[in-house]
Amino acid sequence: MELTVLNHPLVEHKLTVLRDKNTSSATFRELVSELVMLEAYEATRNLDVVDKPIETPVAPMIGKHIAEPRPIIVPVLRAGLGMLDGMTKMIPSAEVGFLGMKRDEEHPTQQITYANRLPDDLTGRQCFLIDPMLATGGTLVAATHYLAERGAKDVTAVCIIAAPEGIQFVQEHIDPSIDFKVVVCAVDEKLNEKCYIVPGLGDAGDRLYGVVD
């Protein structure tokens, strides 16, 4: 597992506003999108490209073009949807799949899959899993293995905040045959007794879309 933690003043500033409990949902959504665009720069560093001959207004040249098959972006519902706009702005040619998972509250490292809209075969595809919070790590491991069962061997997770416990869980449980990378804006202090990240930013889904009982 390769972990990248962004170290940039713009990220720190936007993340501070994002964390503030007084930040409105509208501002929260915009900041999530902006942070994801900054993360995408690192997350796509090893994106597969091929040569593409073109002509500029001055001369012919050989440029680069994203290779086929196109990468696929997979938001983990529902909070991951808030990150989708930022990712698709940076990789507009990517396809989008959807994966619905939620934490089993009685067993926080176990997940319940309730929806998926993914190709049956992901062989050869570079996959980008997007989910704001890497808390216990259970969702990320389950989602990555879900993609791997469909042939994915190159998976990059883009999260905003991570907990040390979650990072450790992922390192210990992710299938080592997967080329797996994680990009985050910050690694926070710890998880609390309810498995929420401290200091964190609260429930990302609720802050993006409101509370749903």
Short mmCIF file of C-alpha atoms in Angstrom, two decimals:
data_model
loop_
_atom_site.label_atom_id
_atom_site.label_comp_id
_atom_site.label_asym_id
_atom_site.label_seq_id
_atom_site.Cartn_x
_atom_site.Cartn_y
_atom_site.Cartn_z
CA MET A 1 0.00 0.00 0.00
CA GLU A 2 1.33 3.41 -1.01
CA LEU A 3 0.07 6.35 1.09
CA THR A 4 0.30 9.98 -0.06
CA VAL A 5 -0.63 12.78 2.35
CA LEU A 6 -0.92 16.16 0.64
CA ASN A 7 1.24 18.90 2.12
CA HIS A 8 0.13 22.22 0.65
CA PRO A 9 -1.08 25.55 2.10
CA LEU A 10 -4.20 25.59 -0.10
CA VAL A 11 -5.17 22.13 1.14
CA GLU A 12 -4.62 23.12 4.77
CA HIS A 13 -6.69 26.31 4.38
CA LYS A 14 -9.61 24.63 2.62
CA LEU A 15 -9.56 21.71 5.03
CA THR A 16 -9.77 24.06 8.02
CA VAL A 17 -12.88 25.74 6.61
CA LEU A 18 -14.32 22.32 5.76
CA ARG A 19 -13.90 21.11 9.34
CA ASP A 20 -15.61 24.16 10.89
CA LYS A 21 -19.03 23.14 12.23
CA ASN A 22 -20.41 26.55 11.16
CA THR A 23 -19.58 25.99 7.48
CA SER A 24 -22.78 25.74 5.44
CA SER A 25 -23.64 22.68 3.35
CA ALA A 26 -23.28 24.69 0.15
CA THR A 27 -19.77 25.82 1.07
CA PHE A 28 -18.92 22.33 2.33
CA ARG A 29 -19.87 20.80 -1.03
CA GLU A 30 -17.81 23.34 -2.95
CA LEU A 31 -14.76 22.80 -0.73
CA VAL A 32 -14.99 19.02 -1.10
CA SER A 33 -14.97 19.42 -4.87
CA GLU A 34 -11.98 21.79 -4.73
CA LEU A 35 -10.00 19.51 -2.42
CA VAL A 36 -10.65 16.50 -4.63
CA MET A 37 -9.37 18.39 -7.66
CA LEU A 38 -6.13 19.08 -5.78
CA GLU A 39 -5.90 15.43 -4.73
CA ALA A 40 -6.56 14.24 -8.27
CA TYR A 41 -3.24 15.74 -9.36
CA GLU A 42 -1.40 13.22 -7.15
CA ALA A 43 -3.89 10.39 -7.57
CA THR A 44 -3.49 10.41 -11.37
CA ARG A 45 0.31 10.75 -11.42
CA ASN A 46 0.67 7.21 -12.84
CA LEU A 47 -2.31 7.36 -15.19
CA ASP A 48 -1.68 5.30 -18.32
CA VAL A 49 -1.11 7.42 -21.44
CA VAL A 50 -0.25 6.76 -25.07
CA ASP A 51 1.40 8.86 -27.77
CA LYS A 52 -0.94 11.03 -29.83
CA PRO A 53 0.22 12.89 -32.95
CA ILE A 54 -1.30 16.35 -33.33
CA GLU A 55 -0.60 19.61 -35.08
CA THR A 56 -0.29 22.83 -33.15
CA PRO A 57 -0.75 26.17 -34.97
CA VAL A 58 3.05 26.13 -35.36
CA ALA A 59 4.20 22.55 -35.99
CA PRO A 60 3.32 18.85 -35.73
CA MET A 61 4.21 17.06 -32.49
CA ILE A 62 3.67 13.89 -30.50
CA GLY A 63 1.56 14.57 -27.40
CA LYS A 64 0.05 12.28 -24.78
CA HIS A 65 -3.50 10.96 -24.49
CA ILE A 66 -5.20 8.90 -21.77
CA ALA A 67 -4.99 5.25 -22.77
CA GLU A 68 -7.80 2.79 -23.38
CA PRO A 69 -9.56 1.23 -21.58
CA ARG A 70 -10.62 4.44 -19.92
CA PRO A 71 -10.15 4.79 -16.16
CA ILE A 72 -13.22 4.37 -14.00
CA ILE A 73 -14.22 6.51 -11.00
CA VAL A 74 -16.23 4.72 -8.31
CA PRO A 75 -17.85 6.84 -5.58
CA VAL A 76 -18.84 4.92 -2.48
CA LEU A 77 -22.44 6.00 -1.80
CA ARG A 78 -23.61 8.28 -0.46
CA ALA A 79 -20.81 10.56 0.74
CA GLY A 80 -18.55 9.68 -2.21
CA LEU A 81 -21.00 11.41 -4.54
CA GLY A 82 -19.84 14.73 -3.12
CA MET A 83 -16.38 14.05 -4.54
CA LEU A 84 -17.52 12.97 -8.00
CA ASP A 85 -17.76 16.43 -9.58
CA GLY A 86 -14.17 17.27 -8.66
CA MET A 87 -12.83 14.00 -10.08
CA THR A 88 -14.77 14.15 -13.34
CA LYS A 89 -13.62 17.73 -13.91
CA MET A 90 -10.04 16.47 -13.78
CA ILE A 91 -10.67 13.25 -15.75
CA PRO A 92 -13.66 14.05 -17.98
CA SER A 93 -13.05 11.03 -20.21
CA ALA A 94 -13.35 8.58 -17.30
CA GLU A 95 -16.35 6.32 -16.86
CA VAL A 96 -18.28 6.34 -13.58
CA GLY A 97 -19.51 3.38 -11.58
CA PHE A 98 -21.36 3.36 -8.26
CA LEU A 99 -20.97 1.24 -5.17
CA GLY A 100 -23.33 1.43 -2.21
CA MET A 101 -21.81 0.32 1.09
CA LYS A 102 -22.56 1.17 4.68
CA ARG A 103 -20.88 0.27 7.95
CA ASP A 104 -22.45 -2.43 10.09
CA GLU A 105 -22.85 -0.43 13.30
CA GLU A 106 -22.65 -3.57 15.44
CA HIS A 107 -19.41 -4.63 13.70
CA PRO A 108 -17.69 -1.39 12.54
CA THR A 109 -15.04 -3.05 10.36
CA GLN A 110 -17.69 -5.04 8.46
CA GLN A 111 -19.71 -3.61 5.59
CA ILE A 112 -23.12 -4.12 4.05
CA THR A 113 -23.26 -3.78 0.25
CA TYR A 114 -26.66 -2.52 -0.83
CA ALA A 115 -26.12 -1.28 -4.40
CA ASN A 116 -23.68 -1.47 -7.28
CA ARG A 117 -23.55 -0.20 -10.82
CA LEU A 118 -20.24 -1.46 -12.18
CA PRO A 119 -18.98 -3.26 -15.27
CA ASP A 120 -18.74 -7.02 -14.79
CA ASP A 121 -15.15 -6.98 -16.06
CA LEU A 122 -12.65 -4.41 -14.80
CA THR A 123 -9.57 -6.18 -16.14
CA GLY A 124 -6.96 -3.67 -17.23
CA ARG A 125 -8.88 -0.70 -15.85
CA GLN A 126 -7.34 1.88 -13.55
CA CYS A 127 -9.92 2.39 -10.81
CA PHE A 128 -10.34 5.40 -8.54
CA LEU A 129 -12.38 4.80 -5.39
CA ILE A 130 -13.64 8.02 -3.83
CA ASP A 131 -14.93 8.28 -0.25
CA PRO A 132 -14.36 11.29 2.04
CA MET A 133 -13.50 9.43 5.25
CA LEU A 134 -11.06 6.59 5.84
CA ALA A 135 -12.17 5.79 9.39
CA THR A 136 -12.09 2.10 10.39
CA GLY A 137 -10.84 1.09 6.94
CA GLY A 138 -13.47 -1.61 6.60
CA THR A 139 -15.36 0.08 3.76
CA LEU A 140 -12.20 0.79 1.80
CA VAL A 141 -10.95 -2.79 2.04
CA ALA A 142 -14.36 -4.24 1.15
CA ALA A 143 -14.81 -1.85 -1.80
CA THR A 144 -11.32 -2.53 -3.14
CA HIS A 145 -11.82 -6.30 -2.95
CA TYR A 146 -15.22 -5.87 -4.60
CA LEU A 147 -13.44 -4.26 -7.58
CA ALA A 148 -10.69 -6.88 -7.51
CA GLU A 149 -13.28 -9.66 -7.79
CA ARG A 150 -14.18 -8.10 -11.15
CA GLY A 151 -10.59 -8.10 -12.34
CA ALA A 152 -9.27 -4.74 -11.10
CA LYS A 153 -5.58 -4.84 -10.15
CA ASP A 154 -4.82 -1.09 -10.08
CA VAL A 155 -6.89 0.78 -7.49
CA THR A 156 -6.31 4.27 -6.07
CA ALA A 157 -8.43 5.45 -3.15
CA VAL A 158 -9.00 9.19 -2.83
CA CYS A 159 -10.14 10.23 0.67
CA ILE A 160 -10.13 13.59 2.41
CA ILE A 161 -9.38 12.57 6.01
CA ALA A 162 -7.96 9.35 7.43
CA ALA A 163 -7.54 7.90 10.90
CA PRO A 164 -4.35 6.05 11.86
CA GLU A 165 -6.40 3.00 12.89
CA GLY A 166 -8.01 2.88 9.46
CA ILE A 167 -4.71 3.15 7.65
CA GLN A 168 -3.31 0.30 9.73
CA PHE A 169 -6.39 -1.86 9.09
CA VAL A 170 -6.09 -1.33 5.34
CA GLN A 171 -2.37 -2.11 5.36
CA GLU A 172 -3.04 -5.37 7.21
CA HIS A 173 -6.08 -6.55 5.24
CA ILE A 174 -5.74 -5.34 1.64
CA ASP A 175 -4.97 -8.08 -0.89
CA PRO A 176 -1.23 -7.66 -1.64
CA SER A 177 -1.75 -8.69 -5.27
CA ILE A 178 -3.57 -5.37 -5.88
CA ASP A 179 -1.52 -2.32 -6.88
CA PHE A 180 -3.17 -0.20 -4.21
CA LYS A 181 -2.59 3.47 -3.42
CA VAL A 182 -4.27 5.95 -1.06
CA VAL A 183 -4.27 9.75 -1.36
CA VAL A 184 -5.53 11.85 1.57
CA CYS A 185 -5.48 15.49 2.60
CA ALA A 186 -4.71 14.74 6.26
CA VAL A 187 -4.22 11.94 8.78
CA ASP A 188 -6.02 12.89 11.99
CA GLU A 189 -5.40 11.94 15.62
CA LYS A 190 -7.58 8.88 16.26
CA LEU A 191 -11.01 7.25 16.19
CA ASN A 192 -13.39 7.82 19.10
CA GLU A 193 -15.54 5.16 20.77
CA LYS A 194 -18.16 5.54 18.02
CA CYS A 195 -15.51 5.06 15.31
CA TYR A 196 -15.68 8.71 14.21
CA ILE A 197 -12.45 10.45 13.23
CA VAL A 198 -11.11 12.97 15.77
CA PRO A 199 -10.94 15.93 15.25
CA GLY A 200 -12.45 15.03 11.87
CA LEU A 201 -15.31 16.96 10.34
CA GLY A 202 -18.38 15.08 11.50
CA ASP A 203 -20.46 12.85 9.25
CA ALA A 204 -19.46 13.80 5.70
CA GLY A 205 -22.70 12.50 4.17
CA ASP A 206 -24.86 14.49 6.58
CA ARG A 207 -22.84 17.65 6.02
CA LEU A 208 -23.06 17.24 2.27
CA TYR A 209 -26.72 16.28 1.96
CA GLY A 210 -28.42 16.65 5.34
CA VAL A 211 -29.41 14.11 7.96
CA VAL A 212 -31.31 11.06 6.73
CA ASP A 213 -32.71 8.73 9.40
#
